[in-house]
Short mmCIF file of C-alpha atoms and ligand atoms in Angstrom, two decimals:
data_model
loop_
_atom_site.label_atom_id
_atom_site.label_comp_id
_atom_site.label_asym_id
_atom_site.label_seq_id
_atom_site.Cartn_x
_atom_site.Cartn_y
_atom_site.Cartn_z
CA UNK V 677 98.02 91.24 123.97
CA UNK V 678 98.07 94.91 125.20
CA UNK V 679 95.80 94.92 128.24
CA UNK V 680 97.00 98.37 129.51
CA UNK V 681 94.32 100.97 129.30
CA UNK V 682 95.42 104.52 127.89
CA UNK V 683 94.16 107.55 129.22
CA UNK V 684 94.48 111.28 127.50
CA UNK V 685 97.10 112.14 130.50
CA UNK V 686 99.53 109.38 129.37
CA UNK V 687 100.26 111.53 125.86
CA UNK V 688 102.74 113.44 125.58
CA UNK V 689 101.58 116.88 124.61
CA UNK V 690 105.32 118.09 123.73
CA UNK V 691 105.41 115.07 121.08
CA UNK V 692 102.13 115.17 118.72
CA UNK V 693 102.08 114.31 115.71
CA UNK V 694 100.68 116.85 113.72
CA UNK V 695 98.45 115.40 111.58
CA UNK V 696 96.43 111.73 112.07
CA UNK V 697 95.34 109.99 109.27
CA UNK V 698 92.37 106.71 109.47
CA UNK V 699 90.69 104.07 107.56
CA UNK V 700 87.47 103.93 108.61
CA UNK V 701 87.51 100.08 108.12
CA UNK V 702 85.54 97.00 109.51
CA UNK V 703 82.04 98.32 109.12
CA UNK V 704 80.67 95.59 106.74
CA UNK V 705 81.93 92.66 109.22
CA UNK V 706 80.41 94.56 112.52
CA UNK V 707 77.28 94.61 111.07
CA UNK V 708 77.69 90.78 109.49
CA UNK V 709 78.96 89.51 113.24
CA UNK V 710 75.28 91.12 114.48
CA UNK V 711 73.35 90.01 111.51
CA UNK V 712 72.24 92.79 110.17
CA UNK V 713 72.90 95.01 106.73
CA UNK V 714 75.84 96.38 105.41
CA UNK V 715 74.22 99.87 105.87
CA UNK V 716 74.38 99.40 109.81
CA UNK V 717 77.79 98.98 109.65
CA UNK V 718 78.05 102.24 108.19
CA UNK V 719 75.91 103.97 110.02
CA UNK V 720 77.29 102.96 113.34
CA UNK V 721 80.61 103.97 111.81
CA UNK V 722 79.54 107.25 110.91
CA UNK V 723 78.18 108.14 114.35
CA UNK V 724 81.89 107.23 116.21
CA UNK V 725 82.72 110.45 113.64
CA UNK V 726 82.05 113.00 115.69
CA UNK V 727 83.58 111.64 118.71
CA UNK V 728 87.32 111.06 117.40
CA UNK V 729 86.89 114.99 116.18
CA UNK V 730 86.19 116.31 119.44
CA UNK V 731 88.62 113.87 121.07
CA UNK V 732 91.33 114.34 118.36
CA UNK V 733 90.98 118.67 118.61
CA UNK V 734 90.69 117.78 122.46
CA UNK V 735 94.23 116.14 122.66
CA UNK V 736 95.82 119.41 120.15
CA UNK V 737 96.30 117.35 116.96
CA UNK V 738 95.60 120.11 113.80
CA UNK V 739 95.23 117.67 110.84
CA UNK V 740 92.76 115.11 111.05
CA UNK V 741 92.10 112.82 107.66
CA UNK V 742 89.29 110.16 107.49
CA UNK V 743 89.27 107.64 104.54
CA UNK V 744 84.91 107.71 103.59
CA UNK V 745 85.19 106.99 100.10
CA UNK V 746 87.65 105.64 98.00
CA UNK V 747 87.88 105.77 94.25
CA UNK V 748 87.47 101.99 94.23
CA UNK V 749 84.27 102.29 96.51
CA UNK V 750 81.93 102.98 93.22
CA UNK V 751 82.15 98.84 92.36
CA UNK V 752 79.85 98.54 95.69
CA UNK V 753 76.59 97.47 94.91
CA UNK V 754 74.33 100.93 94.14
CA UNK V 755 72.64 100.61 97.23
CA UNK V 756 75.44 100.53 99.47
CA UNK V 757 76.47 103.73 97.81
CA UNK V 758 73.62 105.27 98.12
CA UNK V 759 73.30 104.38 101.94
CA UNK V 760 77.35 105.86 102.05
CA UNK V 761 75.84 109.28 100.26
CA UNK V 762 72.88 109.38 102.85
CA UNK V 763 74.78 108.87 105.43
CA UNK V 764 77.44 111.92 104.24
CA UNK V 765 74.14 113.95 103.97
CA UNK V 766 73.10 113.08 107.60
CA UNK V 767 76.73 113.67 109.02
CA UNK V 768 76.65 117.29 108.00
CA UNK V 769 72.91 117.99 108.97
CA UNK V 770 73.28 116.27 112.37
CA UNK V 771 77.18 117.54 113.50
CA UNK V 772 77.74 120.85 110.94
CA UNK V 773 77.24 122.87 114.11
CA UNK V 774 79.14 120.98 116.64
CA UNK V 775 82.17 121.31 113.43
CA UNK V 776 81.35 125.05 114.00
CA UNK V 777 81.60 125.38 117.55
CA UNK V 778 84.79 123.82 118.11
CA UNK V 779 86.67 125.32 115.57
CA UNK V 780 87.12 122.67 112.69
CA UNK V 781 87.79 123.80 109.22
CA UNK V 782 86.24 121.22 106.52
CA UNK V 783 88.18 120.14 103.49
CA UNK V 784 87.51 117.58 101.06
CA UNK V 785 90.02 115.45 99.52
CA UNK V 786 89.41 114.04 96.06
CA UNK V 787 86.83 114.32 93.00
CA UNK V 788 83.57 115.18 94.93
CA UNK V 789 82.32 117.15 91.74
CA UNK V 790 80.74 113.59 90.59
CA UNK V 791 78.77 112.86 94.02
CA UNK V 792 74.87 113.54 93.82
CA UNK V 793 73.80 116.58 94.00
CA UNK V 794 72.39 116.49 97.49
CA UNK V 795 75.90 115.26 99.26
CA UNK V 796 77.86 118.00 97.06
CA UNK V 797 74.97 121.06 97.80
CA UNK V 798 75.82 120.21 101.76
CA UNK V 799 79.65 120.27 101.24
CA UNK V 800 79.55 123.15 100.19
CA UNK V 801 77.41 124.35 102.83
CA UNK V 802 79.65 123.18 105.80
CA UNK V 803 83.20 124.20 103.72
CA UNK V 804 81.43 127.43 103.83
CA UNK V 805 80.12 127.82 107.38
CA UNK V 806 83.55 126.38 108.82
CA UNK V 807 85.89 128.51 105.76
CA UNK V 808 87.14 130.49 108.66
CA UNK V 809 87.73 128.25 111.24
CA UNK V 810 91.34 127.72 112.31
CA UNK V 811 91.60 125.27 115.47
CA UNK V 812 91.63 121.70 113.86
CA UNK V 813 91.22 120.49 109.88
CA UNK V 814 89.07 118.05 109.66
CA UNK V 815 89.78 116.26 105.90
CA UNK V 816 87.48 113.99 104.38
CA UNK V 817 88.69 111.80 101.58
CA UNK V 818 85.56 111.16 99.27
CA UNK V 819 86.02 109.71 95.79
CA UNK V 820 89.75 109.82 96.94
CA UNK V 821 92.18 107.69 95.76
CA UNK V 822 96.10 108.29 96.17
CA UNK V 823 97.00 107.53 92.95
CA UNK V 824 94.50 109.30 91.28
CA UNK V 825 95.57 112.39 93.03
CA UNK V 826 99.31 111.90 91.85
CA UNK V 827 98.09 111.47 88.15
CA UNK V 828 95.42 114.44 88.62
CA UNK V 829 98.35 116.53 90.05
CA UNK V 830 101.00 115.76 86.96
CA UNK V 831 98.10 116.61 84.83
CA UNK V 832 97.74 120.49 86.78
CA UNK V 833 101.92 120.62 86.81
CA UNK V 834 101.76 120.12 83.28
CA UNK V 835 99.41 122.22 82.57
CA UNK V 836 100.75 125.39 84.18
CA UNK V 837 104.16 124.96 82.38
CA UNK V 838 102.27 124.90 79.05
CA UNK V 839 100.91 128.12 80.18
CA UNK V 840 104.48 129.56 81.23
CA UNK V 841 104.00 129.38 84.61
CA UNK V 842 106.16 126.78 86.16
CA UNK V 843 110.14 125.60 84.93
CA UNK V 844 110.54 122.00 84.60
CA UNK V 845 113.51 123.29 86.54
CA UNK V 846 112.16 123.79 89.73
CA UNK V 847 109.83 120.82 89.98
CA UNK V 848 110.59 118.68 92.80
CA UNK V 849 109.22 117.28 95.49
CA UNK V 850 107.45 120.29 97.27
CA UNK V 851 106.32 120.89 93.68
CA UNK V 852 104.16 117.61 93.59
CA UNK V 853 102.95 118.28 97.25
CA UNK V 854 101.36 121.77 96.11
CA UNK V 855 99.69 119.65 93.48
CA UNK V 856 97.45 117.65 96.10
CA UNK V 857 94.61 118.20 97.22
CA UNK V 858 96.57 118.23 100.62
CA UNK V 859 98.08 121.11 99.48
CA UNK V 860 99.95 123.29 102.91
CA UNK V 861 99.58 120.76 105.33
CA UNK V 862 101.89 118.48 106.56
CA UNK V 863 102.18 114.76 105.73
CA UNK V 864 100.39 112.54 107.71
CA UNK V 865 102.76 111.78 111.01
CA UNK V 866 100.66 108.83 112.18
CA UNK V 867 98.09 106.51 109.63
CA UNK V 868 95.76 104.07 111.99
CA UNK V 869 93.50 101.73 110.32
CA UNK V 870 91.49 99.31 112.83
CA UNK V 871 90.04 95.84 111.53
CA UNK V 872 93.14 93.65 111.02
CA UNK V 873 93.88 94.94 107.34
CA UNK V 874 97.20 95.42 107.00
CA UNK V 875 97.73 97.50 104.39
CA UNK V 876 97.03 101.50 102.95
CA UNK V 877 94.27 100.36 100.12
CA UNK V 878 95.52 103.52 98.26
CA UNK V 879 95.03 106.12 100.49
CA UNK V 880 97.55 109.45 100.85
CA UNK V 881 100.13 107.18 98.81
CA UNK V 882 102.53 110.40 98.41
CA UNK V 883 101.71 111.75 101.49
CA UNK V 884 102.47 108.76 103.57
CA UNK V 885 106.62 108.21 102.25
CA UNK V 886 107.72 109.04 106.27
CA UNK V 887 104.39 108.09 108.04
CA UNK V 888 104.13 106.12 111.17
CA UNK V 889 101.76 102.87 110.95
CA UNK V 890 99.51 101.60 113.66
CA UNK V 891 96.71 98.58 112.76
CA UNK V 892 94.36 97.24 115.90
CA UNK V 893 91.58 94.78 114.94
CA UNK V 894 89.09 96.22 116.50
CA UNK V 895 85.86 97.04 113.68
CA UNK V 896 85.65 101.09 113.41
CA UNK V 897 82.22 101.42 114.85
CA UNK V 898 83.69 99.97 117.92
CA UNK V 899 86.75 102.72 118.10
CA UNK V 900 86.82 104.96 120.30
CA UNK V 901 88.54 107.88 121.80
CA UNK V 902 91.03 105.41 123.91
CA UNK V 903 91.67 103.78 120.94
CA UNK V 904 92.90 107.08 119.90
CA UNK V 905 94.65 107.76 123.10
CA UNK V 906 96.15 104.00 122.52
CA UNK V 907 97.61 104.74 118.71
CA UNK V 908 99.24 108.24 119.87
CA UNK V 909 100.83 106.53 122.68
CA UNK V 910 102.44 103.79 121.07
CA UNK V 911 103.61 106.66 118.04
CA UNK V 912 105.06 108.42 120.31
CA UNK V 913 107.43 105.30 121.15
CA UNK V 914 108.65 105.26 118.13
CA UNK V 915 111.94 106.24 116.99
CA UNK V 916 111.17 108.35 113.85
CA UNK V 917 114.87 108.85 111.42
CA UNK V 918 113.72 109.65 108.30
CA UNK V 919 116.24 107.64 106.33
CA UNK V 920 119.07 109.25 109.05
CA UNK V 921 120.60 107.40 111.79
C1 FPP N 901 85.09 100.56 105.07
O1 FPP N 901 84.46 99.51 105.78
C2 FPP N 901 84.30 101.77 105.24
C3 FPP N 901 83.79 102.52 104.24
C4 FPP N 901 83.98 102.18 102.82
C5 FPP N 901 82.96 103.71 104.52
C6 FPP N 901 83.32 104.54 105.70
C7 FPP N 901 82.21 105.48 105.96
C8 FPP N 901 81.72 105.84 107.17
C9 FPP N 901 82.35 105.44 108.44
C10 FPP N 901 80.47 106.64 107.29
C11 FPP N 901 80.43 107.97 106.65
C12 FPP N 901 81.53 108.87 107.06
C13 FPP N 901 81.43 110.20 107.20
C14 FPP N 901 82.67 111.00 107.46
C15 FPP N 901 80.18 110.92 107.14
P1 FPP N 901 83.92 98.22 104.99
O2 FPP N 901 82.50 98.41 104.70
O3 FPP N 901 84.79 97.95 103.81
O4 FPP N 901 84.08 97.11 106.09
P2 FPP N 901 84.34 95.58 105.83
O5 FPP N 901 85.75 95.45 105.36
O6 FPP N 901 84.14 95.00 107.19
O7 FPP N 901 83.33 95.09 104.84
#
């Protein structure tokens, strides 16, 4: 039982990891343990958002990734969805200009052209308000699902050596990464996913080959930023190889 609180001071600012990855995960069960809708869940989840931003640009991490919604999330009943899609809407209304003011840069990551119109008409509205922004990359993984974006990337590779432009030659490994919709950023140094699942439920499944794992159960509207503070810490313990010795 770690009982040991971690504060922003304990990290290790000559050891980041680059780029954090989460699973948003344990929404449905917070708001089951208080009675309430599924929807609350969410809703409380979406409003910790903001906070692990600021905290995670705070602490000097550049690559942030949150897991909203997967490809698998469409067999939810429609009005969870919908609720999910409001709640995207009210995200960007309510925090687009705190996004602005410290610096984030928004990226999606997966299919978003098949979200209602509404969610897609205010993507586009904060990827262009924060298009210039360089201090932090905030990613959100919507209609995302890893191997979909390992198929969809074959697909483009393909492509563009039917057209002449690539060598079957030359494909490797880097050659896939260009592919994703993660394209020039690094792989994800550190994936956290709170609520006592133990496993990646699809998510960055090329991206995460070298990645660091850290699980709490504690329900993702009940993270917080020394939660955070808690998963870089213990990363930071870890003795990375890489296959070496
Ligand atoms: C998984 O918890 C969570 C989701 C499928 C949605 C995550 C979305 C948000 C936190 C809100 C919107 C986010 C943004 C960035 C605007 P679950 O419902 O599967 O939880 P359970 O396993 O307890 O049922």
């Amino acid at each position: 039982m770690i009982t040991e609180k971690i504060n922003k001071s304990d990290i290790d600012i000559t050891k980041l990891p680059k780029h954090v990855a989460i699973i948003m995960d344990g929404n449905g069960r917070w708001a089951k343990k208080r009675g309430l809708p599924r929807h609350f869940g969410h809703q409380e989840g979406m409003n910790r958002v903001i906070d692990i931003v600021e905290a995670t640009k705070d602490i000097g991490i550049k690559y942030l990734t949150l897991y909203a919604f997967s490809t698998e999330n469409w067999k939810r009943p429609k009005v969870e969805i919908d609720a999910l899609m409001n709640l995207l809407v009210l995200f960007i209304r309510r925090e687009l200009q705190r996004l602005v003011t410290n610096g984030v840069k928004l990226n999606i990551l997966g299919d978003w052209s098949v979200l209602p119109d509404l969610p897609q008409k205010e993507i586009n509205r904060a990827i262009e308000a924060t298009k210039d922004n360089s201090d932090m990359v905030l990613n959100i993984a919507l209609n995302y699902g890893g191997r979909q974006e390992i198929s969809r990337a074959v697909k483009l590779i393909l492509e563009d050596h039917l057209r002449g432009n690539i060598d079957v030659d030359v494909i490797g490994e880097d050659t896939i990464s260009q592919y994703l919709y993660t394209n020039g950023q690094p792989d994800p140094d550190l994936i956290i996913r709170p609520s006592g699942e133990l496993r990646l439920s699809n998510f960055l499944t090329y991206q995460s080959a070298y990645s660091e794992f850290w699980f709490s159960d504690i329900l993702w509207p009940d993270f917080d930023k020394t939660q955070l503070y808690r998963a870089i810490f213990d990363y930071q313990k870890r003795d990375r190889r890489f296959g070496g010795i």
